Coordinates of C-alpha atoms and ligand atoms in Angstrom, one line a residue:
M1 CA -18.7 -71.7 58.6
S2 CA -15.3 -73.3 58.1
G3 CA -13.6 -76.7 58.3
K4 CA -11.3 -78.1 61.0
S5 CA -8.4 -76.1 59.7
G6 CA -10.3 -72.9 59.9
E7 CA -10.3 -72.6 56.1
S8 CA -13.4 -72.3 54.0
I9 CA -15.3 -75.4 53.0
I10 CA -15.1 -76.2 49.2
G11 CA -17.3 -78.4 47.2
A12 CA -14.8 -80.3 44.9
I13 CA -15.7 -82.1 41.7
E14 CA -13.1 -84.3 39.9
A15 CA -15.1 -84.9 36.7
G16 CA -13.8 -88.0 35.0
G17 CA -14.9 -89.9 31.9
T18 CA -16.1 -92.9 34.0
K19 CA -16.9 -91.3 37.3
F20 CA -17.2 -88.0 39.1
V21 CA -15.4 -88.0 42.4
C22 CA -16.8 -85.4 44.7
A23 CA -15.6 -84.2 48.1
V24 CA -16.3 -81.5 50.7
G25 CA -13.4 -80.1 52.7
S26 CA -10.5 -77.7 52.7
G27 CA -7.6 -80.0 51.9
P28 CA -6.2 -83.6 52.0
G29 CA -6.2 -86.1 54.8
E30 CA -8.3 -84.9 57.8
Q31 CA -9.4 -81.8 56.0
L32 CA -11.3 -84.0 53.5
L33 CA -14.6 -84.1 55.4
A34 CA -16.6 -86.3 53.0
R35 CA -16.3 -87.9 49.6
E36 CA -18.5 -89.7 47.1
S37 CA -18.4 -91.1 43.6
F38 CA -21.0 -91.0 40.9
P39 CA -20.9 -92.9 37.6
T40 CA -20.5 -90.3 34.8
G41 CA -23.2 -92.0 32.7
D42 CA -24.8 -90.3 29.7
D43 CA -27.2 -87.8 31.4
P44 CA -25.3 -84.7 32.5
G45 CA -28.4 -83.1 34.1
A46 CA -29.3 -86.1 36.2
L47 CA -25.7 -86.4 37.4
L48 CA -25.4 -82.8 38.3
D49 CA -28.7 -83.1 40.2
A50 CA -27.2 -86.0 42.2
V51 CA -23.9 -84.1 42.9
A52 CA -25.8 -81.0 44.0
G53 CA -28.1 -83.1 46.3
W54 CA -25.0 -84.7 47.9
F55 CA -23.4 -81.3 48.5
R56 CA -26.6 -80.1 50.2
K57 CA -26.6 -83.1 52.4
C58 CA -22.9 -82.4 53.3
E59 CA -23.7 -78.8 54.1
A60 CA -26.3 -79.9 56.7
E61 CA -23.5 -81.9 58.4
F62 CA -20.4 -79.8 57.9
G63 CA -21.6 -76.2 57.2
C64 CA -21.9 -74.0 54.2
I65 CA -20.0 -74.6 51.1
E66 CA -18.3 -71.3 50.2
G67 CA -16.8 -72.1 46.8
V68 CA -16.7 -74.9 44.2
G69 CA -13.7 -76.3 42.3
I70 CA -14.2 -78.4 39.2
A71 CA -11.3 -80.3 37.6
S72 CA -12.8 -81.9 34.4
F73 CA -12.0 -84.3 31.6
G74 CA -12.0 -82.5 28.3
P75 CA -11.5 -80.9 26.0
V76 CA -12.8 -78.0 28.0
D77 CA -13.1 -74.2 27.4
L78 CA -10.8 -72.4 29.8
D79 CA -10.9 -69.0 28.1
T80 CA -12.7 -66.8 30.6
A81 CA -13.6 -64.3 27.9
S82 CA -15.4 -67.0 25.9
P83 CA -19.2 -67.5 26.0
T84 CA -18.6 -71.2 26.4
W85 CA -16.1 -70.9 29.3
G86 CA -16.7 -73.7 31.7
Y87 CA -18.0 -76.0 29.0
I88 CA -16.8 -79.5 28.2
T89 CA -16.5 -79.1 24.4
S90 CA -15.7 -81.7 21.6
T91 CA -15.4 -84.8 23.8
P92 CA -15.8 -88.2 22.2
K93 CA -18.4 -88.9 25.0
L94 CA -21.3 -87.7 22.9
A95 CA -23.8 -87.2 25.7
W96 CA -21.3 -84.7 27.3
Q97 CA -20.5 -82.7 24.2
Y98 CA -20.9 -79.0 24.8
T99 CA -22.1 -79.5 28.4
D100 CA -22.1 -76.3 30.5
L101 CA -20.5 -77.8 33.5
V102 CA -19.9 -74.5 35.5
G103 CA -23.3 -73.1 34.6
G104 CA -25.0 -76.4 35.5
V105 CA -23.4 -76.4 38.9
R106 CA -24.1 -72.7 39.4
R107 CA -27.8 -73.1 38.6
R108 CA -28.1 -75.8 41.2
L109 CA -25.9 -74.4 44.0
G110 CA -26.4 -70.7 43.6
D111 CA -23.9 -67.9 42.7
L112 CA -20.8 -69.3 44.3
P113 CA -17.2 -68.7 43.2
I114 CA -16.3 -71.6 40.9
G115 CA -12.8 -72.5 39.9
F116 CA -12.5 -74.5 36.7
D117 CA -9.6 -76.3 35.0
T118 CA -8.6 -79.5 33.3
D119 CA -8.5 -82.7 35.5
V120 CA -4.8 -82.9 35.0
N121 CA -4.2 -79.2 35.9
G122 CA -6.4 -79.7 38.9
A123 CA -4.3 -82.7 40.1
A124 CA -1.2 -80.6 39.4
L125 CA -2.5 -77.8 41.6
G126 CA -3.3 -80.3 44.4
E127 CA 0.3 -81.6 44.2
R128 CA 1.6 -78.1 44.4
D129 CA -0.4 -77.1 47.4
W130 CA 0.0 -80.3 49.4
G131 CA 2.1 -82.8 47.5
A132 CA 5.2 -83.5 45.4
A133 CA 5.3 -80.1 43.8
R134 CA 5.3 -78.0 46.9
G135 CA 7.2 -74.8 46.5
L136 CA 7.8 -75.3 42.8
D137 CA 6.8 -72.8 40.1
D138 CA 7.9 -75.0 37.2
F139 CA 6.8 -78.5 37.1
I140 CA 4.8 -81.0 35.0
Y141 CA 2.0 -83.4 36.2
L142 CA 1.2 -86.3 34.0
T143 CA -1.5 -88.9 34.3
I144 CA -1.2 -92.2 32.4
G145 CA -4.3 -94.3 32.7
T146 CA -7.3 -94.7 30.3
G147 CA -5.8 -91.6 28.6
I148 CA -2.7 -89.6 28.9
G149 CA -2.8 -86.0 30.1
G150 CA -0.2 -83.4 31.0
G151 CA -0.4 -80.1 32.7
G152 CA 1.4 -78.1 35.4
M153 CA 2.9 -74.8 36.0
I154 CA 5.4 -72.6 34.2
G155 CA 6.6 -69.5 36.1
G156 CA 4.0 -70.1 38.8
R157 CA 1.1 -70.0 36.3
M158 CA -1.1 -73.0 35.3
M159 CA -0.4 -74.0 31.7
H160 CA -3.3 -72.9 29.5
G161 CA -2.5 -71.0 26.3
L162 CA -4.6 -71.3 23.2
L163 CA -6.6 -74.2 24.6
H164 CA -4.7 -76.4 27.1
P165 CA -1.8 -78.7 26.7
E166 CA -2.6 -82.1 25.1
M167 CA 0.7 -83.7 25.8
G168 CA -0.8 -87.2 25.5
H169 CA -0.9 -86.8 21.7
M170 CA 2.7 -86.0 21.2
V171 CA 4.5 -87.8 18.4
L172 CA 7.2 -90.3 19.4
P173 CA 9.9 -92.1 17.5
R174 CA 9.1 -95.8 16.8
I175 CA 11.1 -98.4 18.6
A176 CA 12.6 -100.7 16.0
G177 CA 10.6 -103.8 15.4
D178 CA 7.4 -102.4 17.1
D179 CA 4.6 -102.6 14.6
F180 CA 1.7 -102.1 17.1
A181 CA -0.7 -99.7 15.3
G182 CA -1.8 -97.8 18.5
V183 CA -5.3 -97.1 19.8
C184 CA -5.7 -93.3 19.4
P185 CA -8.7 -92.7 17.1
F186 CA -7.0 -89.6 15.8
H187 CA -3.4 -90.5 15.4
G188 CA -3.0 -94.3 16.0
G189 CA 0.4 -94.5 17.5
C190 CA 0.8 -91.2 19.3
W191 CA 1.9 -91.3 23.0
E192 CA -1.6 -92.0 24.2
G193 CA -2.2 -94.5 21.4
L194 CA 0.9 -96.5 22.5
C195 CA 1.0 -96.1 26.3
T196 CA -2.4 -95.9 28.0
G197 CA -3.8 -98.9 30.0
P198 CA -6.1 -99.8 27.1
A199 CA -3.1 -99.5 24.7
M200 CA -1.1 -101.9 26.8
N201 CA -4.1 -104.2 27.0
A202 CA -4.5 -104.2 23.1
R203 CA -0.8 -104.7 22.6
A204 CA -0.3 -107.5 25.1
G205 CA -3.7 -109.1 24.9
A206 CA -4.2 -108.8 28.7
P207 CA -4.6 -106.0 31.2
A208 CA -1.3 -104.3 32.2
E209 CA -1.7 -105.2 35.9
S210 CA -1.7 -108.9 35.0
L211 CA 1.5 -108.9 32.9
A212 CA 4.6 -110.5 34.3
A213 CA 7.4 -108.2 35.5
D214 CA 9.6 -109.3 32.6
H215 CA 6.9 -109.0 29.9
P216 CA 8.4 -107.1 26.9
A217 CA 5.4 -104.7 27.0
W218 CA 6.9 -103.0 30.1
E219 CA 10.2 -102.4 28.3
L220 CA 8.3 -100.8 25.4
E221 CA 6.0 -98.9 27.8
T222 CA 8.8 -97.3 29.8
Q223 CA 10.9 -96.6 26.7
Y224 CA 8.1 -94.7 25.0
I225 CA 7.4 -92.8 28.3
A226 CA 11.1 -92.0 28.4
Y227 CA 10.9 -90.5 24.9
A228 CA 7.9 -88.4 25.9
L229 CA 9.5 -87.2 29.2
A230 CA 12.7 -86.2 27.3
N231 CA 10.6 -84.2 24.9
I232 CA 8.9 -82.5 27.8
I233 CA 12.2 -81.8 29.6
Y234 CA 13.6 -80.3 26.4
A235 CA 10.5 -78.2 25.6
V236 CA 9.4 -77.0 29.0
S237 CA 12.4 -77.3 31.4
P238 CA 10.5 -78.4 34.4
R239 CA 12.1 -78.8 37.8
R240 CA 10.1 -82.0 38.5
I241 CA 7.8 -84.4 36.7
I242 CA 5.1 -86.2 38.6
I243 CA 3.6 -89.3 37.0
G244 CA 0.1 -90.2 38.3
G245 CA -2.7 -92.4 36.9
S246 CA -3.2 -96.1 37.1
V247 CA -0.5 -97.4 34.8
R248 CA 2.4 -96.2 37.0
K249 CA 1.3 -98.7 39.7
A250 CA 2.5 -101.3 37.1
G251 CA 0.8 -104.4 38.5
R252 CA 3.3 -107.2 39.0
L253 CA 6.2 -105.0 37.9
G254 CA 5.5 -102.7 40.8
E255 CA 5.6 -98.9 41.0
E256 CA 9.2 -98.7 42.3
R257 CA 10.6 -100.8 39.4
F258 CA 8.4 -98.9 36.9
F259 CA 9.9 -95.6 38.1
R260 CA 13.4 -97.0 38.1
M261 CA 13.0 -98.1 34.5
V262 CA 11.6 -94.8 33.4
R263 CA 14.4 -92.8 35.1
E264 CA 17.1 -95.0 33.6
K265 CA 15.6 -94.8 30.2
V266 CA 15.1 -91.0 30.4
Q267 CA 18.8 -90.7 31.2
G268 CA 19.6 -92.9 28.3
V269 CA 17.5 -90.7 25.9
L270 CA 19.1 -87.5 27.2
N271 CA 22.5 -89.1 26.9
G272 CA 24.2 -86.6 29.2
Y273 CA 23.2 -83.6 27.1
L274 CA 21.6 -81.6 29.9
G275 CA 24.2 -80.9 32.6
S276 CA 21.9 -80.6 35.6
P277 CA 22.5 -82.7 38.7
A278 CA 18.7 -83.0 38.9
L279 CA 18.8 -85.2 35.9
S280 CA 21.8 -87.3 37.0
T281 CA 22.4 -87.9 40.7
G282 CA 19.0 -86.3 41.5
I283 CA 16.8 -88.2 39.0
D284 CA 15.0 -90.0 41.9
D285 CA 13.6 -86.7 43.0
F286 CA 13.0 -85.4 39.5
I287 CA 10.6 -88.1 38.2
V288 CA 8.3 -89.0 41.0
P289 CA 4.8 -90.5 41.8
P290 CA 2.2 -88.1 43.2
L291 CA 2.4 -87.6 47.0
L292 CA -1.4 -87.4 47.3
G293 CA -1.7 -90.7 45.4
D294 CA -5.2 -91.1 43.9
D295 CA -6.5 -88.1 45.9
A296 CA -4.5 -85.6 43.8
G297 CA -7.4 -84.9 41.5
V298 CA -10.1 -84.3 44.1
C299 CA -7.7 -82.3 46.3
G300 CA -6.8 -80.3 43.2
A301 CA -10.5 -79.5 42.8
I302 CA -10.5 -78.2 46.3
A303 CA -7.4 -76.0 45.5
L304 CA -9.2 -74.7 42.4
G305 CA -12.1 -73.6 44.5
Q306 CA -9.9 -72.0 47.2
R307 CA -8.1 -70.0 44.5
E308 CA -11.4 -68.7 43.2
L309 CA -12.6 -67.5 46.7
Ligands
ZN401 ZN1 -3.5 -89.1 19.6

């Protein structure tokens, strides 16, 4: 059985801290045959039962699911040689600590090929197959929302390494006069502690989307993001940086102005040091929003499943 495009049907799971977004299909747009959300809650077994039941229902309508892709919140174990590969590990969400996500899905759906990666690497892969990173072997995907995550590809391979990148916790210089302590339970004012949606809310006393376009929190937000992007550019040398997640929509400031501010501030931090046109005249194509929008994650899970087939 196969989807409209003639490609195999994948069961996709974008496992997030607040909800699991599931889909059945072979790609974005028309190739996404069905989708459903489930609250993450605090009972992994019950949630996986509900997801598996929904997949079975979809199979009756669209045909056999031939592979599964899971893009998960973490930390996760991505070491295929490890006995806990496919597990969510030391997450602060206690009910989900050391949950065997891949095994749990396999026990319910049978011995299917299952692709597994971080949520952010999943979204990166979706953008590479169908979105803003098409044709690129070196790029970074960031999500800035309730947390900050970063992933992507170097030399055509997903970034894994010892564990997986945790770019959200990088250390940034303090902007003079900013004494906000930050909200990261581990580091206080790391990037995530300063720039997530909840951090903006704690700093300004109101949700980011409600802040006026000229609220000083936006200046600080985009300046700290610019520091982080400059660090990433120096350390990894990506050909493009995609910024997804909810914060970049920027409420009353608007996504376009948010990106303009980030781009200008990145150029300010780099101060002309890197002589690539991509970072000067080409900056609008270098720092971009995701082309798949909010579907990047779930499409990425489809891409993970397809690679495993
Ligand atoms: Zn941190």
